[in-house]
Short mmCIF file of N, CA and C in Angstrom, two decimals:
data_model
loop_
_atom_site.label_atom_id
_atom_site.label_comp_id
_atom_site.label_asym_id
_atom_site.label_seq_id
_atom_site.Cartn_x
_atom_site.Cartn_y
_atom_site.Cartn_z
N MET B 1 0.58 -1.36 0.25
CA MET B 1 0.21 0.07 -0.17
C MET B 1 0.99 1.46 0.36
N LYS B 2 2.00 1.14 0.58
CA LYS B 2 2.98 2.30 0.54
C LYS B 2 3.81 2.20 -0.75
N LYS B 3 4.02 1.19 -1.13
CA LYS B 3 4.51 1.49 -1.96
C LYS B 3 3.30 2.26 -3.88
N ILE B 4 2.40 2.05 -2.98
CA ILE B 4 1.10 2.28 -4.02
C ILE B 4 1.35 3.88 -4.00
N LEU B 5 0.71 3.97 -2.65
CA LEU B 5 0.90 6.05 -2.41
C LEU B 5 1.55 6.51 -2.97
N ILE B 6 3.23 6.60 -2.67
CA ILE B 6 4.53 7.02 -3.60
C ILE B 6 4.24 6.91 -4.44
N SER B 7 4.24 5.83 -5.04
CA SER B 7 4.39 6.18 -6.75
C SER B 7 2.89 6.66 -7.09
N SER B 8 2.05 7.02 -7.00
CA SER B 8 0.80 7.70 -7.39
C SER B 8 1.50 9.25 -6.91
N ILE B 9 2.15 9.50 -5.63
CA ILE B 9 2.56 10.87 -5.93
C ILE B 9 3.76 11.64 -6.60
N PHE B 10 4.55 10.18 -6.61
CA PHE B 10 5.80 10.59 -7.61
C PHE B 10 5.05 10.81 -9.21
N MET B 11 4.40 10.18 -9.74
CA MET B 11 3.73 9.87 -10.91
C MET B 11 2.44 11.26 -11.15
N GLY B 12 1.61 11.97 -9.82
CA GLY B 12 1.46 13.00 -9.59
C GLY B 12 2.38 14.30 -9.82
N LEU B 13 3.64 14.47 -9.69
CA LEU B 13 4.20 15.26 -9.39
C LEU B 13 5.35 15.56 -11.17
N ILE B 14 5.24 14.21 -11.47
CA ILE B 14 5.62 14.10 -12.81
C ILE B 14 4.82 15.27 -13.46
N PHE B 15 3.89 14.74 -13.61
CA PHE B 15 2.32 15.43 -14.52
C PHE B 15 2.46 16.77 -13.96
N VAL B 16 2.72 17.28 -12.89
CA VAL B 16 2.74 18.54 -12.43
C VAL B 16 3.16 19.48 -13.34
N GLY B 17 4.84 18.78 -13.50
CA GLY B 17 5.54 19.18 -13.61
C GLY B 17 5.79 19.47 -15.44
N CYS B 18 4.89 18.84 -15.99
CA CYS B 18 5.13 18.78 -17.21
C CYS B 18 3.91 19.85 -17.95
N SER B 19 3.01 19.81 -17.13
CA SER B 19 1.73 21.17 -17.29
C SER B 19 2.49 22.60 -17.67
N LYS B 20 2.33 22.94 -19.04
CA LYS B 20 2.95 24.82 -19.13
C LYS B 20 2.17 25.60 -18.62
N SER B 21 2.66 26.66 -17.91
CA SER B 21 1.93 27.89 -17.88
C SER B 21 1.16 28.47 -18.90
N PRO B 22 0.85 29.55 -18.66
CA PRO B 22 0.02 30.33 -19.70
C PRO B 22 1.34 30.89 -20.65
N GLU B 23 1.76 31.49 -19.88
CA GLU B 23 3.43 32.32 -20.60
C GLU B 23 4.14 31.00 -21.78
N GLU B 24 4.40 30.15 -20.85
CA GLU B 24 4.76 28.89 -21.97
C GLU B 24 4.36 28.91 -22.89
N LYS B 25 2.86 28.62 -22.59
CA LYS B 25 1.96 28.46 -24.31
C LYS B 25 2.13 28.84 -25.17
N LEU B 26 1.94 30.34 -24.78
CA LEU B 26 1.82 31.47 -25.65
C LEU B 26 3.34 31.75 -26.27
N VAL B 27 4.86 31.62 -25.77
CA VAL B 27 6.40 31.56 -26.55
C VAL B 27 6.23 29.54 -27.16
N ASP B 28 5.43 28.84 -26.70
CA ASP B 28 5.37 28.30 -27.63
C ASP B 28 4.81 28.43 -29.33
N GLU B 29 3.28 29.28 -28.78
CA GLU B 29 2.51 29.73 -30.21
C GLU B 29 3.49 30.45 -30.95
N THR B 30 4.21 31.16 -30.29
CA THR B 30 4.47 32.53 -31.08
C THR B 30 5.88 31.67 -31.49
N GLU B 31 6.12 30.87 -31.20
CA GLU B 31 7.42 30.32 -32.08
C GLU B 31 7.09 29.00 -33.36
N LYS B 32 5.81 28.97 -32.97
CA LYS B 32 4.84 28.08 -33.96
C LYS B 32 4.67 28.84 -35.05
N LEU B 33 4.40 30.15 -34.38
CA LEU B 33 3.84 31.23 -35.58
C LEU B 33 5.02 31.52 -36.85
N GLU B 34 6.53 32.15 -36.03
CA GLU B 34 7.43 32.57 -36.18
C GLU B 34 8.14 31.37 -37.72
N LEU B 35 8.18 29.60 -37.02
CA LEU B 35 8.24 29.34 -38.05
C LEU B 35 7.42 28.99 -39.56
N GLU B 36 6.60 29.13 -39.08
CA GLU B 36 5.60 29.14 -40.46
C GLU B 36 5.53 30.13 -41.18
N VAL B 37 5.94 31.16 -40.69
CA VAL B 37 5.92 33.09 -41.43
C VAL B 37 7.50 32.60 -42.13
N ARG B 38 8.41 31.87 -41.37
CA ARG B 38 9.91 31.74 -42.11
C ARG B 38 9.49 30.60 -43.10
N ALA B 39 9.42 29.77 -43.37
CA ALA B 39 8.81 28.80 -44.06
C ALA B 39 7.99 29.52 -45.11
N HIS B 40 6.91 30.25 -45.35
CA HIS B 40 6.42 30.86 -46.21
C HIS B 40 7.06 31.64 -46.93
N VAL B 41 7.68 32.52 -46.25
CA VAL B 41 8.90 33.80 -46.95
C VAL B 41 10.07 32.99 -47.59
N ARG B 42 10.10 31.52 -47.08
CA ARG B 42 11.37 31.05 -47.90
C ARG B 42 10.65 30.81 -49.52
N THR B 43 9.28 30.51 -49.46
CA THR B 43 8.83 30.19 -50.66
C THR B 43 8.74 31.42 -52.12
N LEU B 44 8.64 32.50 -50.87
CA LEU B 44 8.90 33.23 -51.85
C LEU B 44 10.08 33.54 -52.79
N LEU B 45 11.25 33.47 -52.15
CA LEU B 45 13.07 33.65 -52.73
C LEU B 45 13.34 33.18 -54.06
N LYS B 46 14.39 34.09 -54.10
CA LYS B 46 14.85 32.85 -55.16
C LYS B 46 15.46 31.63 -55.01
N ASP B 47 16.39 31.85 -53.80
CA ASP B 47 16.65 30.67 -53.71
C ASP B 47 16.51 30.79 -51.83
N GLY B 48 14.88 29.63 -52.04
CA GLY B 48 14.86 29.79 -50.24
C GLY B 48 15.87 29.07 -49.16
N ASN B 49 16.44 27.93 -49.73
CA ASN B 49 17.34 27.10 -48.80
C ASN B 49 18.50 28.06 -48.15
N SER B 50 18.88 28.97 -48.79
CA SER B 50 19.85 29.86 -48.54
C SER B 50 19.13 30.95 -47.69
N ALA B 51 17.79 31.18 -47.14
CA ALA B 51 17.63 31.98 -46.56
C ALA B 51 18.20 31.87 -44.97
N GLU B 52 18.72 32.92 -44.22
CA GLU B 52 18.89 33.56 -43.05
C GLU B 52 18.22 34.49 -42.45
N PHE B 53 17.21 34.37 -41.45
CA PHE B 53 16.18 35.55 -40.68
C PHE B 53 17.44 35.55 -39.52
N ARG B 54 16.95 36.53 -39.25
CA ARG B 54 17.33 37.61 -37.84
C ARG B 54 16.20 38.51 -37.45
N ASN B 55 16.27 38.82 -36.15
CA ASN B 55 15.11 40.25 -35.50
C ASN B 55 13.79 39.45 -35.72
N GLN B 56 13.60 38.45 -36.04
CA GLN B 56 11.94 38.15 -36.56
C GLN B 56 11.10 37.98 -35.05
N GLN B 57 9.96 39.04 -35.19
CA GLN B 57 9.46 39.48 -33.97
C GLN B 57 7.90 38.99 -34.59
N LYS B 58 7.35 37.53 -34.54
CA LYS B 58 5.82 37.26 -35.06
C LYS B 58 6.04 37.52 -36.25
N MET B 59 5.30 38.50 -37.32
CA MET B 59 4.48 38.44 -38.81
C MET B 59 6.08 39.56 -39.72
N CYS B 60 6.94 39.97 -38.49
CA CYS B 60 8.30 40.88 -39.28
C CYS B 60 9.39 40.24 -38.65
N GLY B 61 10.02 40.69 -39.68
CA GLY B 61 11.66 40.63 -39.16
C GLY B 61 13.11 41.11 -40.60
N GLU B 62 13.91 40.19 -40.74
CA GLU B 62 15.02 40.47 -41.06
C GLU B 62 15.05 39.07 -42.36
N VAL B 63 15.83 39.01 -43.80
CA VAL B 63 15.88 38.03 -44.44
C VAL B 63 17.24 38.43 -45.34
N ASN B 64 18.02 37.26 -45.36
CA ASN B 64 19.35 37.09 -46.44
C ASN B 64 19.03 36.33 -47.17
N SER B 65 18.74 36.13 -48.54
CA SER B 65 19.30 35.00 -49.07
C SER B 65 19.99 35.37 -50.59
N LYS B 66 20.76 34.41 -51.09
CA LYS B 66 21.18 34.46 -52.34
C LYS B 66 19.98 35.02 -53.49
N ASN B 67 20.89 35.48 -54.56
CA ASN B 67 20.05 36.39 -55.84
C ASN B 67 20.17 34.56 -56.59
N SER B 68 19.93 35.31 -58.29
CA SER B 68 20.26 34.50 -59.79
C SER B 68 21.79 34.04 -59.62
N PHE B 69 22.32 34.74 -59.39
CA PHE B 69 24.21 34.67 -59.24
C PHE B 69 24.78 34.28 -58.42
N GLY B 70 23.89 34.12 -57.26
CA GLY B 70 24.47 32.90 -55.96
C GLY B 70 24.88 34.00 -55.14
N ALA B 71 24.80 35.03 -55.46
CA ALA B 71 25.72 36.05 -54.06
C ALA B 71 23.90 36.12 -52.91
N TYR B 72 24.51 36.63 -51.99
CA TYR B 72 23.66 37.19 -50.91
C TYR B 72 23.74 38.41 -50.97
N THR B 73 22.29 38.90 -51.08
CA THR B 73 21.37 40.34 -50.72
C THR B 73 21.70 40.99 -50.02
N GLY B 74 21.80 40.40 -49.02
CA GLY B 74 22.24 41.71 -47.72
C GLY B 74 20.42 41.54 -46.91
N PHE B 75 20.96 41.55 -45.79
CA PHE B 75 19.25 41.62 -44.83
C PHE B 75 17.94 42.76 -45.60
N THR B 76 16.75 42.39 -45.89
CA THR B 76 16.23 43.34 -46.11
C THR B 76 15.12 43.09 -45.08
N LYS B 77 13.77 43.77 -44.87
CA LYS B 77 13.15 43.64 -44.05
C LYS B 77 12.09 43.05 -44.50
N TYR B 78 10.74 42.15 -43.84
CA TYR B 78 9.78 41.87 -45.03
C TYR B 78 8.35 41.88 -43.43
N ILE B 79 7.21 41.64 -44.09
CA ILE B 79 5.96 41.92 -42.83
C ILE B 79 5.00 41.15 -43.97
N VAL B 80 4.32 39.73 -42.99
CA VAL B 80 3.67 39.03 -43.46
C VAL B 80 2.28 39.67 -43.09
N THR B 81 1.44 39.94 -43.43
CA THR B 81 0.05 40.09 -43.85
C THR B 81 -1.20 38.70 -43.83
N GLN B 82 -2.39 38.94 -43.71
CA GLN B 82 -3.10 37.73 -43.88
C GLN B 82 -2.99 37.91 -45.69
N ASP B 83 -3.00 39.44 -46.25
CA ASP B 83 -3.24 39.31 -47.46
C ASP B 83 -2.31 39.02 -48.12
N LYS B 84 -0.81 39.54 -48.03
CA LYS B 84 -0.02 40.12 -48.50
C LYS B 84 1.43 39.90 -47.90
N THR B 85 2.85 39.46 -48.34
CA THR B 85 3.67 39.88 -47.80
C THR B 85 4.32 40.97 -49.22
N TYR B 86 5.26 41.39 -47.87
CA TYR B 86 6.04 42.82 -48.31
C TYR B 86 7.14 42.40 -47.63
N PHE B 87 8.02 43.29 -48.93
CA PHE B 87 9.42 43.26 -49.04
C PHE B 87 10.12 44.52 -48.76
N GLU B 88 10.49 44.88 -47.88
CA GLU B 88 11.45 46.78 -48.09
C GLU B 88 11.72 47.36 -49.29
N GLU B 89 12.22 46.42 -49.82
CA GLU B 89 12.88 46.85 -51.42
C GLU B 89 11.87 47.23 -52.27
N GLU B 90 10.86 46.17 -52.30
CA GLU B 90 9.73 46.12 -53.35
C GLU B 90 8.77 46.60 -53.23
N TYR B 91 8.10 47.44 -52.27
CA TYR B 91 6.90 48.02 -51.89
C TYR B 91 7.33 49.56 -51.71
N ARG B 92 6.16 50.19 -52.97
CA ARG B 92 5.91 51.42 -52.89
C ARG B 92 4.25 51.68 -53.32
N ASP B 93 4.35 52.93 -52.77
CA ASP B 93 2.89 53.38 -52.75
C ASP B 93 2.88 53.60 -54.22
N GLU B 94 1.20 54.19 -54.46
CA GLU B 94 0.52 54.57 -55.94
C GLU B 94 1.94 55.56 -56.76
N LEU B 95 2.06 56.56 -55.82
CA LEU B 95 3.26 57.47 -55.88
C LEU B 95 4.28 57.39 -56.40
N GLY B 96 5.03 55.95 -56.10
CA GLY B 96 6.57 55.31 -56.70
C GLY B 96 7.14 55.70 -55.27
N ARG B 97 7.03 56.37 -54.04
CA ARG B 97 7.32 56.40 -52.75
C ARG B 97 7.63 55.34 -52.24
N VAL B 98 8.88 54.81 -51.73
CA VAL B 98 8.79 54.09 -51.16
C VAL B 98 8.27 54.03 -49.13
N ALA B 99 6.84 53.08 -49.41
CA ALA B 99 6.13 53.14 -48.30
C ALA B 99 6.31 52.08 -47.42
N PHE B 100 7.07 50.91 -47.26
CA PHE B 100 7.22 50.01 -46.22
C PHE B 100 7.82 50.69 -44.74
N THR B 101 8.31 51.97 -44.82
CA THR B 101 8.46 52.19 -43.42
C THR B 101 6.92 52.91 -42.69
N ASP B 102 6.35 53.00 -43.88
CA ASP B 102 4.78 53.46 -42.91
C ASP B 102 3.90 52.20 -42.34
N LEU B 103 4.62 51.40 -43.36
CA LEU B 103 3.65 50.06 -43.24
C LEU B 103 4.33 49.08 -41.90
N TRP B 104 5.63 49.44 -42.07
CA TRP B 104 6.62 48.87 -40.40
C TRP B 104 6.03 49.41 -39.79
N ASN B 105 6.20 50.54 -39.56
CA ASN B 105 5.43 50.98 -38.34
C ASN B 105 4.40 51.01 -37.79
N SER B 106 3.24 50.62 -38.85
CA SER B 106 1.76 50.63 -38.29
C SER B 106 1.52 48.99 -37.89
N ASN B 107 2.68 47.63 -38.99
CA ASN B 107 2.49 46.43 -38.37
C ASN B 107 2.89 46.17 -37.54
N CYS B 108 3.99 46.46 -37.44
CA CYS B 108 5.75 45.91 -36.09
C CYS B 108 5.64 46.26 -35.40
N ASN B 109 5.78 45.90 -34.07
CA ASN B 109 6.23 46.64 -32.53
C ASN B 109 7.24 45.89 -32.64
N SER B 110 8.27 46.19 -33.31
CA SER B 110 9.47 46.22 -33.23
C SER B 110 10.58 47.48 -32.55
N LYS B 111 11.80 46.29 -32.07
CA LYS B 111 12.69 47.26 -31.85
C LYS B 111 14.13 46.82 -32.59
N ILE B 112 13.84 46.79 -33.70
CA ILE B 112 14.96 46.36 -34.56
C ILE B 112 15.47 47.79 -34.77
N VAL B 113 16.95 47.54 -34.88
CA VAL B 113 17.96 48.52 -34.66
C VAL B 113 18.39 48.45 -36.29
N THR B 114 18.63 49.29 -37.51
CA THR B 114 18.84 49.42 -38.60
C THR B 114 20.52 49.70 -38.48
N SER B 115 21.40 49.28 -39.50
CA SER B 115 22.50 49.64 -39.87
C SER B 115 22.66 50.82 -39.36
N LYS B 116 21.98 52.22 -40.09
CA LYS B 116 22.26 53.58 -40.19
C LYS B 116 21.76 54.03 -38.80
N GLN B 117 20.80 53.70 -38.05
CA GLN B 117 20.84 53.74 -36.62
C GLN B 117 21.49 53.48 -35.95
N ASN B 118 22.42 51.86 -36.10
CA ASN B 118 23.75 51.61 -35.16
C ASN B 118 24.87 52.53 -35.50
N GLU B 119 24.64 53.10 -36.61
CA GLU B 119 26.12 54.28 -36.92
C GLU B 119 26.07 55.01 -36.00
N GLN B 120 24.65 55.73 -35.87
CA GLN B 120 24.42 57.21 -34.76
C GLN B 120 24.77 56.79 -33.51
N ILE B 121 24.61 55.43 -33.26
CA ILE B 121 24.47 55.46 -31.81
C ILE B 121 25.69 55.35 -31.50
N ALA B 122 26.66 54.44 -32.05
CA ALA B 122 27.87 54.42 -31.98
C ALA B 122 28.42 56.11 -32.48
N VAL B 123 28.29 57.30 -32.88
CA VAL B 123 28.67 58.25 -33.17
C VAL B 123 28.14 59.14 -31.66
N ASP B 124 26.94 59.03 -31.09
CA ASP B 124 26.54 59.27 -30.63
C ASP B 124 27.70 58.98 -29.00
N ALA B 125 27.58 57.82 -28.09
CA ALA B 125 28.48 57.10 -27.67
C ALA B 125 29.72 57.69 -27.53
N SER B 126 30.19 57.81 -28.65
CA SER B 126 31.74 58.34 -28.99
C SER B 126 31.76 59.67 -28.58
N LYS B 127 30.64 60.22 -28.21
CA LYS B 127 30.92 62.02 -28.12
C LYS B 127 31.25 62.12 -26.28
#
């Protein structure tokens, strides 16, 4: 009887340890979404297998991949929405202006720092 009780308590502790908190479940869902977004972005690239991702936050991030010549093009921002996927260098408004920044600011709650901002931070820090 004592063995059964101890074994029941032990099994109960194992199951309690396996349950996830709401925060852990949210992290799992976010990771799953980000993996799906990466897979989708890969399908739109010239060489999706070469894709390198960074600074991804849910539906927004940066990707670097090879072009037709086999050279990496440099990181470019992307936004995936329900309707369309936008790449920074491709999205222009009806007047031909690059409208990606407005789209980024309205859709991405991001702390991604651009290389120009990094340069400014370095200059400010040296003063």
